């Protein structure tokens, strides 16, 4: 029988000490330790309906409108990498989180922690990138704050961005709206951001340089909105923890099963080679310019046509479907006819990739 | 003649290297170096009307409403201090910034940078304080983010909070609305937050322990709104850089002069003693639970009565007035009949007090 489920989560190194009484790197991974940190240390003190939905952002009323609010702190190391820097990443990351909630991003705030001794030349490049990225995405940076800490008390520069968007009618993708019969589409090849960072950090050189995919996903969201409108059930950008973590979250939130076709998953050959060299699974590697969309399978043709009409979506592809069976589980049908559970990682594959 | 102006800004140690090509601690001071950093490095890339008003927050439209958005990153050291911790401070600081713009704070986001090895016991106390402070201020924490960096790449914990408030009609205090004839009122004694931090950091013990004044200023704002409504011209909370920096900003933004009566300025005796010991000027020391209010002098009686009706405002006092002369300058009339200019500091008296 080819359908047996084999749990085969990659090894995590260093192994997380789950019972420890101190914060570990793995708590920032986006995996099981992050979820435990959130549920055990934060949610008990802040319980409210908007926060408890645990989306990429919160939907809250303001006056007669509904807005989406999302916040993210960026601690990526190195600060500059092929395809971007911490500044462009900080804009794209938060713009995308707001967009994945179905809102039109309007405003950004930025909070900087600068380490004493940071060269202005580097700061200028990063801030320039933020300005360019914000203008390209059509968002205004309306408030900011700068703090400076002593040398050795930070790592060059951290940036928090908080985004505010306006929710529009007839478009409300949410992690808990996946339904059996939905198709799962990736807007492009996966693993580029995480492996671009790792290649720099580990000093790995390939024939081609892996570039981060960091980009605003707004053009792709606009196309899906026009083509499918309210039929878009779920939109997510699979950042920390990769597509594996994102799909697990969707399966859990919607109480459905997810089936992926291994052969359909688009992994660029250089990403694949780098992952193999470092013992990493591309399903768990961060993306910063890919979206995962779920909608009724009958609309797959229209969705792919709309996505492929934009250069960023040229390689959009259907990678699987939502099923009623094995609720909460993501199952990968392998190329050789087997299958395995794609679990959430306990801790970290790749610290500080965003 | 007793009116001669003597510029007597305190010495700054270490002296800032203004021409340097790297970030220095003084760039985070809230003084002249901070202003230069903002104007030279950030504003050119983000110019838009909301940001250029340079208030404690931005006023922007959303749907048919106007909201106030404010962001602040907290890097205070030590993380716990008499009267509060970085968690309560991160809530009060941003709630107060939104309130000073005349808005009702509704929502907060929180972005955490945790250093590997941070004890959960400490994190729990801090997060608990955030929850308590948010509930007391009537704001909901609706979105959050947590990152973890390696040991030695942060300093325990940094917290960014971003606040969103709804602007109400008939109440729109702004830094550029000061007018000659306005009275200047402090809601309470100054210098407590900064000196509470410094006393811990420098290991100074007094007969009485100096406690931070960190608190939500909403109850006092509500009282002023009820008593004076649209006649409140300016509201500010004098945090980094103290009342001296705040009053200089108001004088510059409104194009007016400010006269302070030294004898009227409320400095607690323990704050005064600690400042003397450390060679600091209490006018430049951070407050986290004091507001500065400006309104027509004829309303001073009503304003003081309303503030003093709340325990936090029991020691509210008129400290000076707005004049048409010496626009942009803050002048202190000393107890012995002289006067001196209270300038903005170039760099830092007290790094990392918020």
XYZ file of C-alpha atoms in Angstrom:
708
model
C 0.000 0.000 0.000
C 1.442 3.294 -1.072
C -0.599 5.480 1.237
C 1.098 4.840 4.549
C 2.070 7.996 6.383
C 5.647 8.291 7.487
C 6.491 11.190 9.797
C 9.808 12.419 8.512
C 10.491 15.882 9.896
C 14.101 16.910 9.264
C 16.497 16.841 12.185
C 16.915 20.100 14.019
C 20.354 21.163 15.129
C 21.008 22.248 17.836
C 18.210 20.285 19.463
C 15.813 22.583 21.321
C 15.559 22.141 25.084
C 11.815 22.326 25.323
C 11.760 22.279 29.098
C 14.258 25.121 29.531
C 13.445 28.169 31.607
C 15.067 30.555 29.175
C 14.408 31.862 25.683
C 16.155 29.818 22.973
C 16.828 30.608 19.341
C 14.185 28.078 18.334
C 11.500 30.232 19.946
C 11.921 32.603 17.015
C 11.630 29.947 14.335
C 7.973 30.141 13.429
C 7.707 26.446 14.354
C 6.283 24.584 17.333
C 8.450 26.391 19.880
C 7.239 29.756 18.563
C 3.651 28.622 18.854
C 4.273 27.414 22.415
C 5.919 30.738 23.335
C 2.945 32.624 21.956
C 0.325 30.439 23.609
C 2.015 30.099 26.978
C 3.724 33.443 27.510
C 1.801 36.061 25.551
C -1.813 35.151 24.802
C -2.867 34.673 28.444
C -2.128 38.359 29.063
C -3.654 39.849 25.935
C -6.670 37.683 25.103
C -9.043 39.456 22.741
C -10.911 38.212 19.658
C -8.758 40.077 17.125
C -5.523 38.661 18.521
C -6.879 35.164 19.047
C -7.625 34.739 15.350
C -3.843 34.596 14.915
C -3.803 35.704 11.287
C -1.000 37.620 9.602
C -2.718 40.683 11.029
C -5.728 41.740 13.064
C -9.057 42.909 11.653
C -10.505 45.640 13.864
C -13.175 48.350 13.498
C -12.292 52.048 13.323
C -15.206 54.424 12.957
C -17.403 52.932 10.241
C -14.523 51.058 8.570
C -12.661 47.835 9.200
C -8.890 48.002 9.138
C -6.153 45.391 9.169
C -3.173 45.945 11.460
C -0.002 43.875 11.243
C 3.400 44.192 12.919
C 6.744 42.531 12.280
C 10.258 43.092 13.566
C 13.129 42.346 11.213
C 16.431 41.057 12.566
C 17.839 39.463 9.414
C 21.561 38.799 9.360
C 23.364 39.847 7.177
C 21.712 43.253 6.744
C 22.310 43.188 2.981
C 21.878 40.138 0.770
C 21.414 39.362 -2.917
C 18.013 40.695 -3.918
C 17.478 43.117 -1.047
C 18.346 44.339 2.409
C 16.669 44.609 5.798
C 14.984 47.851 4.681
C 13.225 46.533 1.586
C 12.422 43.329 3.473
C 10.832 45.286 6.337
C 8.524 47.061 3.888
C 7.649 44.015 1.771
C 7.110 41.769 4.787
C 4.521 43.970 6.428
C 2.860 45.123 3.199
C 2.425 41.456 2.323
C 1.002 40.530 5.712
C -1.633 43.249 5.365
C -2.371 42.216 1.775
C -2.781 38.535 2.746
C -5.668 39.596 4.997
C -7.422 41.007 1.937
C -6.769 44.644 2.835
C -5.273 47.449 0.786
C -2.086 48.565 2.661
C -2.140 52.334 3.247
C 0.289 53.285 6.003
C 3.475 52.023 7.573
C 5.303 52.962 10.742
C 8.981 52.161 11.282
C 10.853 51.707 14.553
C 14.626 51.461 14.332
C 17.089 50.114 16.884
C 20.532 51.242 15.764
C 23.764 49.885 17.213
C 26.339 52.529 18.056
C 28.968 52.478 15.318
C 26.638 51.522 12.451
C 28.097 53.175 9.342
C 25.862 55.892 7.935
C 26.736 54.692 4.453
C 25.021 51.370 5.219
C 22.091 53.023 7.014
C 21.566 55.303 4.012
C 21.353 52.362 1.599
C 18.849 50.610 3.841
C 16.645 53.661 4.356
C 16.803 54.419 0.630
C 15.549 50.894 -0.075
C 12.710 51.343 2.395
C 11.640 54.531 0.650
C 11.776 52.922 -2.792
C 9.900 49.820 -1.674
C 7.211 51.827 0.107
C 6.675 54.071 -2.906
C 6.475 51.065 -5.228
C 3.869 49.448 -2.993
C 1.879 52.675 -2.725
C 2.136 52.923 1.063
C 3.154 56.002 3.075
C 5.532 55.767 5.992
C 3.731 58.123 8.366
C 5.462 57.690 11.739
C 8.849 56.538 12.910
C 11.116 56.194 15.906
C 14.842 55.737 16.324
C 16.704 54.385 19.302
C 20.459 53.880 19.658
C 22.031 51.248 21.908
C 25.665 50.773 22.872
C 28.074 48.807 20.712
C 27.558 45.099 21.365
C 23.952 45.516 22.574
C 22.309 44.959 19.170
C 23.455 43.614 15.798
C 23.798 46.627 13.523
C 20.157 47.396 13.016
C 16.709 46.013 13.790
C 13.573 47.411 12.147
C 9.983 47.057 13.256
C 7.340 47.906 10.701
C 3.646 48.079 11.460
C 1.179 48.254 8.623
C -2.385 49.526 8.432
C -4.712 48.639 5.594
C -8.320 49.201 4.707
C -10.489 46.144 4.312
C -12.584 46.141 1.181
C -15.880 44.385 0.628
C -16.220 41.069 -1.177
C -12.674 39.949 -0.481
C -11.911 38.358 2.847
C -9.370 35.557 2.611
C -8.659 33.997 6.024
C -6.667 30.996 7.267
C -9.834 29.277 8.509
C -11.701 29.424 5.193
C -10.024 26.465 3.425
C -12.627 23.913 2.256
C -12.352 20.372 0.862
C -12.198 20.680 -2.902
C -10.035 23.806 -2.817
C -6.950 23.916 -5.007
C -3.624 25.034 -3.554
C -1.519 27.281 -5.750
C 1.976 28.688 -5.210
C 2.600 31.935 -7.097
C 6.205 31.014 -7.810
C 9.248 28.910 -6.931
C 9.984 28.447 -3.242
C 13.003 28.709 -0.957
C 14.825 31.613 -2.545
C 14.856 34.089 0.339
C 16.059 31.694 3.001
C 18.727 30.146 0.809
C 19.971 33.538 -0.414
C 20.576 34.463 3.232
C 22.140 31.105 4.073
C 24.406 31.139 1.029
C 25.838 34.502 2.137
C 26.108 33.458 5.753
C 27.745 30.119 5.066
C 29.923 31.493 2.282
C 28.531 29.048 -0.255
C 29.215 29.957 -3.881
C 27.258 28.463 -6.757
C 27.495 29.044 -10.474
C 24.460 31.276 -10.170
C 23.918 33.539 -7.183
C 20.659 32.778 -5.365
C 18.663 35.993 -5.041
C 16.024 36.638 -2.416
C 12.487 36.804 -3.819
C 11.660 39.706 -1.447
C 8.927 41.726 -3.150
C 5.516 43.268 -2.645
C 2.829 40.710 -3.463
C 0.217 43.412 -4.082
C 0.208 43.034 -7.880
C -0.577 39.326 -7.545
C -3.242 39.901 -4.903
C -4.868 42.507 -7.144
C -5.002 40.020 -9.998
C -6.547 37.296 -7.855
C -9.067 39.752 -6.447
C -10.117 40.782 -9.950
C -10.276 37.230 -11.292
C -11.819 35.395 -8.342
C -13.094 38.000 -5.847
C -14.751 36.415 -2.806
C -13.914 32.920 -4.067
C -10.348 33.356 -2.817
C -10.629 31.442 0.456
C -7.085 31.733 1.839
C -4.050 33.871 1.058
C -0.790 33.522 2.953
C 2.833 34.432 2.385
C 4.958 31.539 3.595
C 7.820 33.344 5.364
C 9.389 31.948 8.575
C 8.996 28.180 8.570
C 8.310 28.066 4.820
C 5.341 26.595 2.976
C 5.295 23.603 5.333
C 4.511 25.755 8.386
C 2.005 27.901 6.515
C 0.082 24.903 5.158
C 0.062 23.289 8.601
C -1.426 26.469 10.047
C -4.116 26.539 7.359
C -4.938 22.847 7.893
C -5.229 23.388 11.639
C -7.236 26.629 11.423
C -9.712 25.245 8.882
C -9.884 21.690 10.257
C -9.096 20.183 6.862
C -6.459 17.923 5.367
C -3.960 19.082 2.769
C -2.399 16.953 0.044
C 0.677 18.141 -1.808
C 2.085 16.620 -5.000
C 5.848 16.551 -4.573
C 6.431 16.558 -8.320
C 4.481 19.796 -8.714
C 6.327 21.821 -6.060
C 8.536 24.387 -7.773
C 12.026 24.345 -6.240
C 14.702 26.161 -8.270
C 17.713 23.941 -8.975
C 20.159 26.227 -7.148
C 17.906 26.311 -4.072
C 17.619 22.546 -4.263
C 21.399 22.131 -4.492
C 22.049 24.524 -1.592
C 19.443 22.792 0.558
C 21.005 19.440 -0.146
C 24.461 20.717 0.776
C 23.199 22.129 4.098
C 20.800 19.283 4.906
C 17.723 21.506 4.714
C 14.241 20.821 3.360
C 13.065 23.551 0.955
C 9.500 23.145 2.251
C 10.678 24.758 5.499
C 12.749 27.555 3.951
C 11.440 31.140 4.134
C 9.981 32.956 1.133
C 9.390 36.700 0.951
C 7.790 37.028 -2.484
C 5.587 33.965 -2.871
C 1.931 33.640 -2.027
C -0.107 30.551 -1.300
C -3.690 30.829 -2.539
C -6.620 28.480 -1.933
C -9.902 28.602 -3.880
C -12.384 26.144 -5.456
C -10.500 23.859 -7.850
C -12.900 24.742 -10.672
C -11.313 28.224 -10.705
C -7.726 26.998 -11.007
C -7.518 27.776 -14.723
C -8.703 31.353 -14.227
C -6.438 31.867 -11.202
C -3.311 30.568 -12.933
C -4.041 32.653 -16.011
C -4.400 35.803 -13.908
C -1.241 35.150 -11.879
C 0.848 34.209 -14.915
C -0.069 37.502 -16.557
C 2.386 39.213 -14.164
C 6.142 38.515 -14.261
C 6.185 37.635 -10.542
C 3.522 34.997 -11.131
C 4.884 33.618 -14.393
C 5.680 30.292 -12.742
C 2.481 30.009 -10.681
C 1.471 26.385 -10.301
C -1.115 24.168 -8.655
C 0.671 22.051 -6.040
C -2.153 20.190 -4.332
C -5.623 20.216 -2.891
C -7.658 20.390 0.285
C -9.317 17.155 1.418
C -11.805 16.217 4.112
C -9.625 13.354 5.341
C -6.777 13.603 7.920
C -7.875 17.027 9.246
C -4.982 19.134 10.532
C -2.386 17.153 8.579
C -0.350 18.081 5.532
C 0.555 15.011 3.482
C 3.067 14.944 0.667
C 2.505 12.471 -2.188
C 6.027 11.670 -3.297
C 7.199 11.269 -6.846
C 7.722 7.531 -6.336
C 4.164 6.960 -5.149
C 4.670 7.059 -1.367
C 3.525 9.663 1.076
C 4.762 11.350 4.219
C 3.430 13.782 6.760
C 4.872 17.273 6.433
C 4.894 18.249 10.086
C 5.676 21.576 11.711
C 9.267 21.802 12.862
C 9.802 21.916 16.601
C 12.489 24.584 16.384
C 14.655 26.292 13.872
C 16.109 25.385 10.533
C 17.322 28.891 9.838
C 17.573 31.525 12.534
C 17.356 35.225 11.662
C 16.327 34.982 8.041
C 13.813 37.807 8.426
C 19.773 94.658 33.534
C 18.413 91.363 34.647
C 17.113 90.209 31.297
C 20.326 89.262 29.572
C 20.235 85.840 28.007
C 22.985 83.449 28.943
C 23.204 80.226 26.985
C 24.042 77.637 29.594
C 23.409 74.181 28.185
C 24.948 71.518 30.437
C 28.105 69.806 29.240
C 27.591 66.573 27.380
C 29.847 63.654 28.116
C 31.102 61.950 26.034
C 31.186 64.834 23.574
C 29.407 63.899 20.342
C 31.491 63.769 17.173
C 29.044 65.568 14.972
C 31.009 65.027 11.813
C 31.389 61.281 12.288
C 30.320 58.828 9.614
C 28.826 56.407 12.098
C 25.843 56.257 14.430
C 26.628 57.465 17.971
C 24.715 57.086 21.203
C 23.798 60.780 21.063
C 21.748 60.142 17.928
C 19.198 58.445 20.163
C 18.993 61.256 22.709
C 16.010 63.194 21.473
C 18.297 66.248 21.197
C 19.930 68.020 18.290
C 21.753 64.935 17.021
C 18.461 63.028 16.897
C 16.851 65.823 14.938
C 19.793 65.889 12.531
C 19.608 62.109 12.060
C 15.903 62.352 11.300
C 16.219 65.279 8.907
C 19.316 64.095 7.063
C 18.939 60.321 6.972
C 15.245 59.494 7.122
C 12.942 62.301 5.986
C 14.445 62.640 2.490
C 13.294 59.092 1.736
C 9.820 59.188 3.243
C 8.540 62.732 2.713
C 4.776 62.940 3.105
C 2.567 65.486 4.876
C 1.644 63.229 7.808
C 5.280 62.438 8.612
C 6.523 65.971 8.045
C 4.300 67.365 10.802
C 6.643 65.528 13.196
C 4.143 65.204 16.038
C 4.073 62.405 18.581
C 2.058 60.556 15.983
C 0.596 60.934 12.507
C -2.957 61.968 11.714
C -4.200 60.100 8.640
C -7.586 59.334 7.073
C -9.077 55.830 7.041
C -12.449 55.478 5.405
C -14.543 58.344 6.739
C -12.535 58.646 9.980
C -9.261 60.220 10.997
C -6.898 58.082 13.016
C -3.692 58.788 14.896
C -0.796 56.356 14.476
C 2.280 56.424 16.695
C 5.241 54.071 17.065
C 7.986 53.773 19.652
C 10.688 51.223 20.357
C 11.720 50.712 23.972
C 15.312 49.785 24.813
C 15.407 50.887 28.455
C 18.193 49.473 30.611
C 17.667 48.012 33.202
C 14.529 46.143 32.091
C 12.957 46.524 35.537
C 13.116 49.653 37.671
C 11.264 51.181 40.618
C 7.792 52.038 39.418
C 7.673 49.851 36.325
C 9.421 47.775 33.710
C 9.975 47.866 29.959
C 6.547 46.262 29.437
C 4.440 48.820 31.295
C 6.625 51.582 29.846
C 6.050 50.310 26.286
C 2.290 50.494 26.790
C 2.196 53.851 28.601
C 4.649 55.480 26.197
C 2.647 54.745 23.078
C -0.776 55.220 24.672
C 0.409 58.655 25.819
C 1.776 59.587 22.397
C -1.592 58.802 20.815
C -3.446 60.660 23.584
C -1.232 63.763 23.180
C -2.512 64.041 19.601
C -6.033 64.314 20.980
C -7.070 60.805 19.962
C -8.655 58.025 21.976
C -6.161 55.098 21.926
C -7.885 51.899 20.757
C -5.327 49.357 19.598
C -1.711 48.441 20.194
C 0.675 46.138 18.380
C 3.804 44.768 20.035
C 7.022 43.589 18.383
C 9.523 41.810 20.621
C 13.216 41.196 20.037
C 14.285 38.611 22.610
C 17.903 37.767 23.352
C 18.641 34.063 23.576
C 18.958 33.176 27.258
C 16.393 35.704 28.550
C 14.827 34.078 31.650
C 11.153 33.259 31.148
C 10.522 34.391 34.704
C 11.571 37.925 33.723
C 9.714 37.806 30.397
C 6.560 36.707 32.216
C 6.698 39.664 34.603
C 7.183 42.064 31.709
C 4.378 40.620 29.592
C 2.098 40.543 32.632
C 2.765 44.250 33.166
C 1.966 44.966 29.528
C -1.361 43.184 29.868
C -2.240 45.042 33.062
C -1.232 48.418 31.662
C -3.126 47.880 28.414
C -6.279 46.819 30.249
C -6.050 49.814 32.594
C -5.708 52.166 29.617
C -8.596 50.496 27.798
C -6.540 49.503 24.738
C -6.434 46.079 23.083
C -3.194 44.507 21.967
C -4.372 43.110 18.641
C -1.212 41.976 16.836
C 2.257 40.928 17.861
C 5.521 39.499 16.640
C 8.426 37.817 18.360
C 11.974 37.442 17.106
C 14.892 35.808 18.890
C 18.534 36.760 18.306
C 21.694 35.051 19.514
C 23.172 35.767 22.914
C 25.151 39.012 22.728
C 23.198 40.380 19.743
C 20.609 42.287 21.807
C 20.288 43.358 25.448
C 17.696 41.075 27.000
C 14.622 42.468 25.339
C 13.495 45.315 23.108
C 9.816 46.101 22.564
C 8.233 48.129 19.790
C 4.679 49.261 20.361
C 2.566 50.955 17.738
C -0.679 52.610 18.754
C -3.798 53.484 16.806
C -6.359 55.939 18.082
C -9.515 57.528 16.795
C -9.534 61.296 16.488
C -12.578 62.939 17.975
C -14.119 66.247 17.011
C -13.533 69.477 18.898
C -10.224 68.390 20.371
C -7.111 68.742 18.286
C -4.060 69.743 20.292
C -0.958 70.083 18.112
C 2.624 71.285 18.645
C 2.110 74.197 16.223
C -0.966 75.638 17.958
C 0.773 77.519 20.826
C -0.199 81.207 20.838
C 1.130 84.226 22.730
C -0.921 84.535 25.904
C -1.123 80.784 26.446
C -0.314 79.442 29.887
C 2.063 76.487 30.261
C 1.080 73.871 32.818
C 2.918 70.761 34.001
C 0.592 68.060 35.339
C 3.090 67.019 38.016
C 6.680 67.001 39.249
C 9.377 66.362 36.660
C 12.444 64.144 36.332
C 11.252 61.034 38.135
C 11.471 58.480 35.335
C 14.963 59.372 34.177
C 16.372 59.605 37.668
C 14.727 56.347 38.776
C 16.577 54.634 35.918
C 19.844 56.442 36.618
C 19.698 55.732 40.347
C 19.443 51.995 39.616
C 22.095 52.105 36.936
C 24.590 54.121 38.949
C 23.803 52.306 42.183
C 22.848 55.504 43.969
C 20.880 55.030 47.178
C 18.874 57.798 48.795
C 16.747 57.827 51.889
C 13.717 57.522 49.636
C 13.742 55.409 46.493
C 12.961 57.445 43.367
C 10.106 55.790 41.497
C 9.428 56.213 37.799
C 6.264 58.180 37.058
C 5.430 55.825 34.150
C 1.637 55.903 33.767
C -1.146 56.346 31.257
C -1.986 60.028 30.938
C -5.487 59.286 29.616
C -7.305 60.251 32.830
C -5.668 63.680 32.764
C -6.327 64.171 29.056
C -9.979 63.263 29.607
C -10.253 65.879 32.333
C -8.688 68.591 30.193
C -10.901 67.649 27.263
C -14.000 67.960 29.443
C -12.927 71.214 31.089
C -11.391 73.061 28.125
C -12.310 71.147 24.935
C -10.957 72.831 21.799
C -9.205 75.498 23.885
C -6.421 73.034 24.668
C -3.845 74.208 22.124
C -0.938 71.856 22.807
C -0.493 68.585 24.714
C 2.852 66.813 24.936
C 4.452 64.237 27.180
C 8.051 65.303 27.787
C 9.903 61.979 27.546
C 13.393 61.762 25.945
C 15.139 65.092 26.381
C 12.741 66.190 29.151
C 10.587 69.306 29.344
C 13.407 71.411 27.875
C 13.382 69.509 24.563
C 9.582 69.386 24.403
C 9.195 73.121 25.019
C 11.872 73.884 22.433
C 9.969 71.780 19.899
C 6.734 73.623 20.680
C 8.443 77.037 20.428
C 9.950 76.092 17.071
C 6.786 74.518 15.638
C 4.540 77.424 16.660
C 7.046 80.216 16.026
C 6.579 81.633 19.516
C 8.723 82.358 22.551
C 8.371 80.511 25.840
C 9.079 81.916 29.293
C 9.492 79.602 32.262
C 9.549 80.659 35.922
C 12.286 78.632 37.588
C 10.677 78.978 41.006
C 7.448 77.394 39.749
C 8.999 74.287 38.198
C 8.173 71.269 40.344
C 11.309 69.195 40.943
C 11.034 66.616 43.732
C 13.825 66.976 46.301
C 15.182 63.459 45.696
C 15.279 64.067 41.937
C 17.005 67.363 42.566
C 19.596 65.741 44.841
C 20.281 62.907 42.381
C 20.626 65.365 39.493
C 23.097 67.433 41.486
C 25.159 64.378 42.339
C 25.341 63.314 38.678
C 25.710 66.786 37.216
C 22.400 66.631 35.357
C 19.750 69.281 34.738
C 16.239 68.060 35.644
C 14.798 70.075 32.746
C 16.434 67.553 30.401
C 15.488 64.401 32.321
C 12.810 62.093 30.858
C 9.298 61.888 32.265
C 6.820 59.122 31.461
C 3.767 60.279 33.406
C 3.726 64.062 33.075
C 1.944 66.126 30.484
C 2.636 69.654 29.327
C -0.535 71.545 28.395
C -0.895 74.949 26.724
C -4.158 76.919 26.588
C -5.318 80.541 26.994
C -4.133 81.835 30.360
C -7.684 82.870 31.291
C -8.515 79.149 31.559
C -5.653 78.310 33.931
C -7.896 78.181 36.980
C -10.328 75.767 35.354
C -7.508 73.639 33.960
C -5.670 73.326 37.273
C -8.897 72.513 39.085
C -9.700 69.732 36.625
C -6.181 68.240 36.723
C -5.901 68.426 40.507
C -9.139 66.466 40.825
C -7.163 63.336 39.861
C -4.364 61.929 42.056
C -1.910 62.004 39.139
C -2.572 65.709 38.657
C -2.670 66.679 42.328
C 0.507 68.737 41.940
C -0.362 70.316 38.587
C 1.120 73.790 38.333
C 1.466 76.727 35.971
C 5.157 77.100 35.104
C 5.203 79.843 32.505
C 3.657 81.424 29.457
C 3.908 81.818 25.707
C 5.161 85.187 24.426
C 5.441 86.819 21.018
C 9.062 87.830 21.669
C 12.173 85.668 20.997
C 10.317 83.191 18.721
C 11.780 79.696 18.836
C 13.515 80.301 22.168
C 12.750 78.951 25.625
C 13.900 81.363 28.338
C 14.092 80.558 32.029
C 13.502 83.386 34.514
C 15.661 82.378 37.428
C 14.785 82.692 41.078
C 17.390 85.409 41.563
C 15.968 87.573 38.779
C 18.265 86.594 35.893
C 17.423 84.600 32.820
C 19.025 82.013 30.593
C 18.184 80.281 27.356
C 17.114 76.675 27.802
C 18.531 75.237 24.609
C 18.127 71.793 23.110
C 20.982 69.493 24.042
C 23.259 68.465 21.210
C 23.486 64.864 22.373
C 22.701 62.738 25.340
C 22.358 63.285 29.052
C 20.930 59.850 29.647
C 21.115 57.084 27.090
C 18.554 54.272 27.071
C 16.069 55.630 29.584
C 13.107 54.574 27.427
